[in-house]
Amino acid sequence: LPGVVEDGCNPGRSGRRSSSSFEFERRSTSGSANGNSPISDVVRMSREAKGSARVQEYMETATEEERSLIIREQLAPNVVPLSMHTHGCRVIQKAIEVGSVQDCRFLAAGTGPHVLELCADVNGNHVMQKFIECLPSEEVQFIVDALVGKDDATSKSAHTASHVLRLAVHCYGCRVLQRLLQKCDMKQKIPILDAVVYGTSDASERRMLVNDQFGNYVVQHSIQFGRPEDRHIIAHDFLLPFVGDLCSNKFGSNVVEKSLGCCDIDDKRALVK
């Protein structure tokens, strides 16, 4: 994109642009052929409010080749700090929206061991949600792997339950879990569902999860997008022992209502007795 003059600037007399104006510098075709990004300073600009908006605009209008060069050479190596930045996270989200699946694989690979950290970050959680929203379910396996482990022999392990339950009651992490339960294939969801349904050690923990201001949404998504056996266990082990108290709780009552809408007739009858 050529340099855009800010309102109130008159470069005609001075021959200079305002210092607050940002300019995308297109490099020569030969430069792109050599693997150089067609615009410079993407990372710096992504951290500034106006610069972030310009980069996002450019990403929408750039050629596929230019967009791929930016994503692979400049954004992917910096995906973690940018994802956790107020303005940078918007650039990464735009890259996921408009980039190819191959480009997004570079971004996903750049998250490395920081997926759980990003899930719990005020800005990073939006990037994780954007991956889940925009990519085929098999392409977000890296998020599932971070939660449950690639080689986890049993999806009901304490290791898996610890990560999942900790995110379930986290103000940002719960959003990522909800998106995974909503969008992923059942095979991918099973270890997450098992962590929610079987990971709590006793009745008091289950009650606390249902009444939690964030955890209740994860339980509701487990009911809505889980297996019939998940709905049955939640109805009988999570809700039935405390159904009277839960119905008068701001958050627990929502879980009871979700069960009454999704469970089979026998479980519904048990809850309303």
mmCIF file of C-alpha atoms in Angstrom:
data_model
loop_
_atom_site.group_PDB
_atom_site.id
_atom_site.type_symbol
_atom_site.label_atom_id
_atom_site.label_comp_id
_atom_site.label_asym_id
_atom_site.label_seq_id
_atom_site.Cartn_x
_atom_site.Cartn_y
_atom_site.Cartn_z
ATOM 1 C CA LEU A 1 0.000 0.000 0.000
ATOM 2 C CA PRO A 2 1.268 3.501 -0.689
ATOM 3 C CA GLY A 3 1.743 5.832 2.234
ATOM 4 C CA VAL A 4 -1.499 7.312 3.506
ATOM 5 C CA VAL A 5 -1.391 10.916 4.654
ATOM 6 C CA GLU A 6 -3.108 11.549 7.949
ATOM 7 C CA ASP A 7 -5.855 14.179 8.140
ATOM 8 C CA GLY A 8 -4.419 17.646 8.568
ATOM 9 C CA CYS A 9 -1.065 16.775 6.997
ATOM 10 C CA ASN A 10 0.199 18.591 3.936
ATOM 11 C CA PRO A 11 3.242 16.803 2.553
ATOM 12 C CA GLY A 12 3.140 18.854 -0.643
ATOM 13 C CA ARG A 13 5.114 21.743 0.846
ATOM 14 C CA SER A 14 7.527 19.999 3.137
ATOM 15 C CA GLY A 15 8.037 16.964 0.922
ATOM 16 C CA ARG A 16 7.771 14.756 4.027
ATOM 17 C CA ARG A 17 5.031 12.625 5.511
ATOM 18 C CA SER A 18 3.844 13.149 9.039
ATOM 19 C CA SER A 19 5.807 11.123 11.590
ATOM 20 C CA SER A 20 2.500 9.592 12.688
ATOM 21 C CA SER A 21 1.860 8.256 9.203
ATOM 22 C CA PHE A 22 2.780 4.687 8.384
ATOM 23 C CA GLU A 23 3.918 3.534 4.993
ATOM 24 C CA PHE A 24 3.965 0.026 3.648
ATOM 25 C CA GLU A 25 7.082 -0.354 1.564
ATOM 26 C CA ARG A 26 6.588 -2.802 -1.267
ATOM 27 C CA ARG A 27 9.822 -4.415 -2.244
ATOM 28 C CA SER A 28 10.737 -5.315 -5.773
ATOM 29 C CA THR A 29 9.509 -8.471 -7.415
ATOM 30 C CA SER A 30 13.034 -9.805 -7.296
ATOM 31 C CA GLY A 31 13.081 -9.208 -3.551
ATOM 32 C CA SER A 32 9.921 -11.265 -3.103
ATOM 33 C CA ALA A 33 11.378 -13.970 -5.282
ATOM 34 C CA ASN A 34 14.360 -14.142 -2.950
ATOM 35 C CA GLY A 35 12.043 -14.824 -0.030
ATOM 36 C CA ASN A 36 11.879 -11.296 1.383
ATOM 37 C CA SER A 37 8.613 -9.981 2.779
ATOM 38 C CA PRO A 38 6.926 -7.473 0.447
ATOM 39 C CA ILE A 39 6.420 -5.019 3.306
ATOM 40 C CA SER A 40 8.763 -4.038 6.074
ATOM 41 C CA ASP A 41 8.393 -3.597 9.817
ATOM 42 C CA VAL A 42 5.237 -5.692 10.156
ATOM 43 C CA VAL A 43 6.063 -6.790 13.704
ATOM 44 C CA ARG A 44 6.688 -3.249 14.949
ATOM 45 C CA MET A 45 3.587 -1.893 13.239
ATOM 46 C CA SER A 46 1.462 -4.719 14.621
ATOM 47 C CA ARG A 47 2.169 -3.482 18.140
ATOM 48 C CA GLU A 48 0.798 0.003 17.432
ATOM 49 C CA ALA A 49 -2.884 0.863 17.150
ATOM 50 C CA LYS A 50 -2.728 2.536 13.730
ATOM 51 C CA GLY A 51 -0.058 0.209 12.445
ATOM 52 C CA SER A 52 -2.089 -2.836 13.435
ATOM 53 C CA ALA A 53 -5.075 -1.515 11.490
ATOM 54 C CA ARG A 54 -2.890 -0.890 8.424
ATOM 55 C CA VAL A 55 -1.375 -4.366 8.532
ATOM 56 C CA GLN A 56 -4.828 -5.930 8.814
ATOM 57 C CA GLU A 57 -6.047 -3.887 5.853
ATOM 58 C CA TYR A 58 -3.028 -4.894 3.816
ATOM 59 C CA MET A 59 -3.515 -8.569 4.671
ATOM 60 C CA GLU A 60 -6.981 -8.439 3.130
ATOM 61 C CA THR A 61 -5.844 -6.866 -0.150
ATOM 62 C CA ALA A 62 -2.404 -8.440 -0.610
ATOM 63 C CA THR A 63 -1.763 -11.182 -3.115
ATOM 64 C CA GLU A 64 -1.641 -14.728 -1.812
ATOM 65 C CA GLU A 65 2.131 -14.778 -2.278
ATOM 66 C CA GLU A 66 2.650 -11.516 -0.389
ATOM 67 C CA ARG A 67 0.343 -12.617 2.409
ATOM 68 C CA SER A 68 2.137 -15.934 2.785
ATOM 69 C CA LEU A 69 5.530 -14.232 2.961
ATOM 70 C CA ILE A 70 4.338 -11.918 5.723
ATOM 71 C CA ILE A 71 2.767 -14.726 7.724
ATOM 72 C CA ARG A 72 5.617 -17.186 7.377
ATOM 73 C CA GLU A 73 8.586 -14.830 7.654
ATOM 74 C CA GLN A 74 7.415 -12.135 10.055
ATOM 75 C CA LEU A 75 4.316 -13.212 11.961
ATOM 76 C CA ALA A 76 4.964 -16.906 12.595
ATOM 77 C CA PRO A 77 8.344 -16.361 14.332
ATOM 78 C CA ASN A 78 6.679 -13.760 16.584
ATOM 79 C CA VAL A 79 3.255 -15.328 16.977
ATOM 80 C CA VAL A 80 3.435 -15.779 20.769
ATOM 81 C CA PRO A 81 4.361 -12.204 21.795
ATOM 82 C CA LEU A 82 2.044 -10.729 19.158
ATOM 83 C CA SER A 83 -0.844 -12.965 20.240
ATOM 84 C CA MET A 84 -0.458 -11.698 23.798
ATOM 85 C CA HIS A 85 -0.343 -8.054 22.698
ATOM 86 C CA THR A 86 -3.441 -5.843 22.626
ATOM 87 C CA HIS A 87 -2.959 -4.769 19.010
ATOM 88 C CA GLY A 88 -0.772 -7.605 17.794
ATOM 89 C CA CYS A 89 -3.402 -10.230 18.577
ATOM 90 C CA ARG A 90 -5.728 -8.599 16.059
ATOM 91 C CA VAL A 91 -3.128 -8.951 13.317
ATOM 92 C CA ILE A 92 -2.658 -12.640 14.120
ATOM 93 C CA GLN A 93 -6.419 -13.176 14.086
ATOM 94 C CA LYS A 94 -6.657 -11.481 10.691
ATOM 95 C CA ALA A 95 -3.821 -13.661 9.393
ATOM 96 C CA ILE A 96 -5.739 -16.764 10.484
ATOM 97 C CA GLU A 97 -8.901 -15.473 8.806
ATOM 98 C CA VAL A 98 -7.363 -14.681 5.417
ATOM 99 C CA GLY A 99 -4.345 -16.991 5.306
ATOM 100 C CA SER A 100 -4.268 -20.422 3.729
ATOM 101 C CA VAL A 101 -4.321 -23.593 5.795
ATOM 102 C CA GLN A 102 -0.609 -23.964 5.092
ATOM 103 C CA ASP A 103 0.045 -20.431 6.360
ATOM 104 C CA CYS A 104 -1.913 -21.159 9.519
ATOM 105 C CA ARG A 105 0.188 -24.262 10.103
ATOM 106 C CA PHE A 106 3.232 -21.997 10.325
ATOM 107 C CA LEU A 107 1.424 -19.843 12.892
ATOM 108 C CA ALA A 108 0.319 -22.901 14.867
ATOM 109 C CA ALA A 109 3.851 -24.302 14.871
ATOM 110 C CA GLY A 110 5.099 -20.982 16.221
ATOM 111 C CA THR A 111 2.994 -21.335 19.366
ATOM 112 C CA GLY A 112 5.278 -24.186 20.453
ATOM 113 C CA PRO A 113 4.973 -24.954 24.172
ATOM 114 C CA HIS A 114 2.953 -21.804 24.867
ATOM 115 C CA VAL A 115 -0.546 -23.000 23.912
ATOM 116 C CA LEU A 116 -1.821 -23.298 27.488
ATOM 117 C CA GLU A 117 -0.359 -19.901 28.321
ATOM 118 C CA LEU A 118 -2.119 -18.380 25.315
ATOM 119 C CA CYS A 119 -5.421 -20.045 26.243
ATOM 120 C CA ALA A 120 -5.328 -18.293 29.610
ATOM 121 C CA ASP A 121 -4.168 -14.917 28.295
ATOM 122 C CA VAL A 122 -6.490 -11.922 27.971
ATOM 123 C CA ASN A 123 -5.496 -11.485 24.311
ATOM 124 C CA GLY A 124 -4.092 -14.878 23.427
ATOM 125 C CA ASN A 125 -7.359 -16.693 24.091
ATOM 126 C CA HIS A 126 -8.930 -14.835 21.166
ATOM 127 C CA VAL A 127 -6.187 -16.130 18.869
ATOM 128 C CA MET A 128 -6.773 -19.705 20.051
ATOM 129 C CA GLN A 129 -10.502 -19.289 19.488
ATOM 130 C CA LYS A 130 -9.838 -17.928 15.992
ATOM 131 C CA PHE A 131 -7.804 -21.024 15.119
ATOM 132 C CA ILE A 132 -10.720 -23.204 16.224
ATOM 133 C CA GLU A 133 -13.300 -21.063 14.442
ATOM 134 C CA CYS A 134 -11.554 -20.775 11.071
ATOM 135 C CA LEU A 135 -9.640 -24.024 10.571
ATOM 136 C CA PRO A 136 -10.802 -27.591 9.946
ATOM 137 C CA SER A 137 -10.968 -29.534 13.188
ATOM 138 C CA GLU A 138 -7.925 -31.658 12.348
ATOM 139 C CA GLU A 139 -5.803 -28.506 12.100
ATOM 140 C CA VAL A 140 -6.461 -27.536 15.738
ATOM 141 C CA GLN A 141 -5.209 -30.846 17.098
ATOM 142 C CA PHE A 142 -2.188 -28.946 18.425
ATOM 143 C CA ILE A 143 -4.476 -27.248 20.964
ATOM 144 C CA VAL A 144 -6.017 -30.555 22.025
ATOM 145 C CA ASP A 145 -2.532 -32.078 22.304
ATOM 146 C CA ALA A 146 -1.440 -29.260 24.607
ATOM 147 C CA LEU A 147 -4.384 -30.038 26.879
ATOM 148 C CA VAL A 148 -4.249 -33.820 26.927
ATOM 149 C CA GLY A 149 -0.768 -34.722 25.674
ATOM 150 C CA LYS A 150 0.069 -36.418 22.384
ATOM 151 C CA ASP A 151 0.881 -39.752 23.969
ATOM 152 C CA ASP A 152 -1.635 -39.743 26.791
ATOM 153 C CA ALA A 153 -2.493 -43.417 27.211
ATOM 154 C CA THR A 154 -5.749 -42.731 29.009
ATOM 155 C CA SER A 155 -7.869 -39.655 28.496
ATOM 156 C CA LYS A 156 -8.977 -39.831 32.131
ATOM 157 C CA SER A 157 -5.475 -39.287 33.531
ATOM 158 C CA ALA A 158 -4.836 -36.814 36.311
ATOM 159 C CA HIS A 159 -2.503 -34.907 33.974
ATOM 160 C CA THR A 160 -5.268 -34.272 31.466
ATOM 161 C CA ALA A 161 -7.900 -33.469 34.080
ATOM 162 C CA SER A 162 -5.587 -30.977 35.767
ATOM 163 C CA HIS A 163 -5.102 -28.876 32.627
ATOM 164 C CA VAL A 164 -8.718 -29.061 31.516
ATOM 165 C CA LEU A 165 -10.290 -28.344 34.899
ATOM 166 C CA ARG A 166 -7.904 -25.479 35.552
ATOM 167 C CA LEU A 167 -8.906 -23.850 32.267
ATOM 168 C CA ALA A 168 -12.581 -24.665 32.852
ATOM 169 C CA VAL A 169 -12.734 -22.291 35.826
ATOM 170 C CA HIS A 170 -10.515 -19.655 34.205
ATOM 171 C CA CYS A 171 -12.155 -16.515 32.836
ATOM 172 C CA TYR A 172 -10.380 -16.847 29.469
ATOM 173 C CA GLY A 173 -9.487 -20.518 29.310
ATOM 174 C CA CYS A 174 -13.131 -21.552 29.624
ATOM 175 C CA ARG A 175 -13.845 -19.834 26.302
ATOM 176 C CA VAL A 176 -11.289 -21.958 24.466
ATOM 177 C CA LEU A 177 -12.697 -25.164 25.965
ATOM 178 C CA GLN A 178 -16.193 -24.170 24.896
ATOM 179 C CA ARG A 179 -15.032 -23.619 21.307
ATOM 180 C CA LEU A 180 -13.240 -26.970 21.248
ATOM 181 C CA LEU A 181 -16.340 -28.779 22.499
ATOM 182 C CA GLN A 182 -18.462 -26.914 19.983
ATOM 183 C CA LYS A 183 -16.317 -27.322 16.854
ATOM 184 C CA CYS A 184 -14.069 -30.375 17.162
ATOM 185 C CA ASP A 185 -14.783 -33.934 16.099
ATOM 186 C CA MET A 186 -15.988 -36.295 18.815
ATOM 187 C CA LYS A 187 -12.692 -38.198 18.800
ATOM 188 C CA GLN A 188 -10.893 -34.973 19.689
ATOM 189 C CA LYS A 189 -13.463 -34.028 22.315
ATOM 190 C CA ILE A 190 -13.459 -37.323 24.215
ATOM 191 C CA PRO A 191 -10.378 -36.616 26.386
ATOM 192 C CA ILE A 192 -11.736 -33.160 27.228
ATOM 193 C CA LEU A 193 -15.164 -34.559 28.064
ATOM 194 C CA ASP A 194 -13.613 -37.308 30.165
ATOM 195 C CA ALA A 195 -11.602 -34.735 32.093
ATOM 196 C CA VAL A 196 -14.745 -32.744 32.873
ATOM 197 C CA VAL A 197 -16.981 -35.725 33.643
ATOM 198 C CA TYR A 198 -14.503 -38.041 35.389
ATOM 199 C CA GLY A 199 -11.749 -35.646 36.451
ATOM 200 C CA THR A 200 -13.454 -34.294 39.561
ATOM 201 C CA SER A 201 -12.547 -36.341 42.614
ATOM 202 C CA ASP A 202 -15.695 -36.009 44.715
ATOM 203 C CA ALA A 203 -19.201 -34.570 44.895
ATOM 204 C CA SER A 204 -18.052 -31.261 46.369
ATOM 205 C CA GLU A 205 -15.732 -30.619 43.405
ATOM 206 C CA ARG A 206 -18.502 -31.434 40.951
ATOM 207 C CA ARG A 207 -20.867 -29.082 42.732
ATOM 208 C CA MET A 208 -18.233 -26.348 42.764
ATOM 209 C CA LEU A 209 -17.656 -26.753 39.010
ATOM 210 C CA VAL A 210 -21.369 -26.496 38.242
ATOM 211 C CA ASN A 211 -21.740 -23.395 40.424
ATOM 212 C CA ASP A 212 -18.584 -21.722 39.133
ATOM 213 C CA GLN A 213 -19.127 -18.525 37.155
ATOM 214 C CA PHE A 214 -16.945 -19.865 34.322
ATOM 215 C CA GLY A 215 -16.985 -23.616 34.846
ATOM 216 C CA ASN A 216 -20.754 -23.818 34.471
ATOM 217 C CA TYR A 217 -20.433 -22.890 30.797
ATOM 218 C CA VAL A 218 -17.976 -25.727 30.176
ATOM 219 C CA VAL A 219 -20.356 -28.167 31.880
ATOM 220 C CA GLN A 220 -23.221 -26.851 29.743
ATOM 221 C CA HIS A 221 -21.179 -27.370 26.572
ATOM 222 C CA SER A 222 -20.281 -30.873 27.768
ATOM 223 C CA ILE A 223 -24.001 -31.580 28.047
ATOM 224 C CA GLN A 224 -24.897 -30.053 24.695
ATOM 225 C CA PHE A 225 -21.988 -31.330 22.596
ATOM 226 C CA GLY A 226 -20.995 -34.436 24.544
ATOM 227 C CA ARG A 227 -21.998 -38.079 24.379
ATOM 228 C CA PRO A 228 -25.246 -39.495 25.803
ATOM 229 C CA GLU A 229 -23.265 -41.103 28.628
ATOM 230 C CA ASP A 230 -21.761 -37.721 29.517
ATOM 231 C CA ARG A 231 -25.222 -36.209 29.836
ATOM 232 C CA HIS A 232 -26.352 -39.131 31.987
ATOM 233 C CA ILE A 233 -23.411 -38.901 34.389
ATOM 234 C CA ILE A 234 -23.690 -35.124 34.694
ATOM 235 C CA ALA A 235 -27.403 -35.397 35.440
ATOM 236 C CA HIS A 236 -26.989 -38.117 38.089
ATOM 237 C CA ASP A 237 -23.603 -37.294 39.656
ATOM 238 C CA PHE A 238 -23.280 -33.530 39.183
ATOM 239 C CA LEU A 239 -26.865 -32.334 39.494
ATOM 240 C CA LEU A 240 -29.211 -34.822 41.135
ATOM 241 C CA PRO A 241 -27.589 -34.827 44.623
ATOM 242 C CA PHE A 242 -27.871 -31.008 44.829
ATOM 243 C CA VAL A 243 -30.644 -30.200 42.387
ATOM 244 C CA GLY A 244 -32.687 -28.195 44.899
ATOM 245 C CA ASP A 245 -29.783 -25.925 45.825
ATOM 246 C CA LEU A 246 -28.563 -25.672 42.239
ATOM 247 C CA CYS A 247 -31.930 -24.428 41.036
ATOM 248 C CA SER A 248 -31.574 -21.398 43.296
ATOM 249 C CA ASN A 249 -28.003 -20.665 42.204
ATOM 250 C CA LYS A 250 -27.370 -18.119 39.447
ATOM 251 C CA PHE A 251 -24.981 -20.382 37.541
ATOM 252 C CA GLY A 252 -26.011 -23.853 38.659
ATOM 253 C CA SER A 253 -29.593 -23.253 37.566
ATOM 254 C CA ASN A 254 -28.375 -22.740 33.992
ATOM 255 C CA VAL A 255 -26.734 -26.170 34.019
ATOM 256 C CA VAL A 256 -29.934 -27.777 35.320
ATOM 257 C CA GLU A 257 -31.898 -26.035 32.588
ATOM 258 C CA LYS A 258 -29.447 -27.248 29.934
ATOM 259 C CA SER A 259 -29.782 -30.824 31.201
ATOM 260 C CA LEU A 260 -33.563 -30.634 31.078
ATOM 261 C CA GLY A 261 -33.267 -29.566 27.464
ATOM 262 C CA CYS A 262 -30.690 -32.138 26.326
ATOM 263 C CA CYS A 263 -30.892 -35.267 28.501
ATOM 264 C CA ASP A 264 -33.055 -38.288 27.761
ATOM 265 C CA ILE A 265 -36.496 -38.644 29.285
ATOM 266 C CA ASP A 266 -35.411 -40.850 32.209
ATOM 267 C CA ASP A 267 -32.746 -38.393 33.327
ATOM 268 C CA LYS A 268 -35.207 -35.517 33.024
ATOM 269 C CA ARG A 269 -37.716 -37.363 35.202
ATOM 270 C CA ALA A 270 -35.054 -38.033 37.821
ATOM 271 C CA LEU A 271 -34.179 -34.335 37.992
ATOM 272 C CA VAL A 272 -37.753 -33.088 38.346
ATOM 273 C CA LYS A 273 -38.907 -35.614 40.981
#
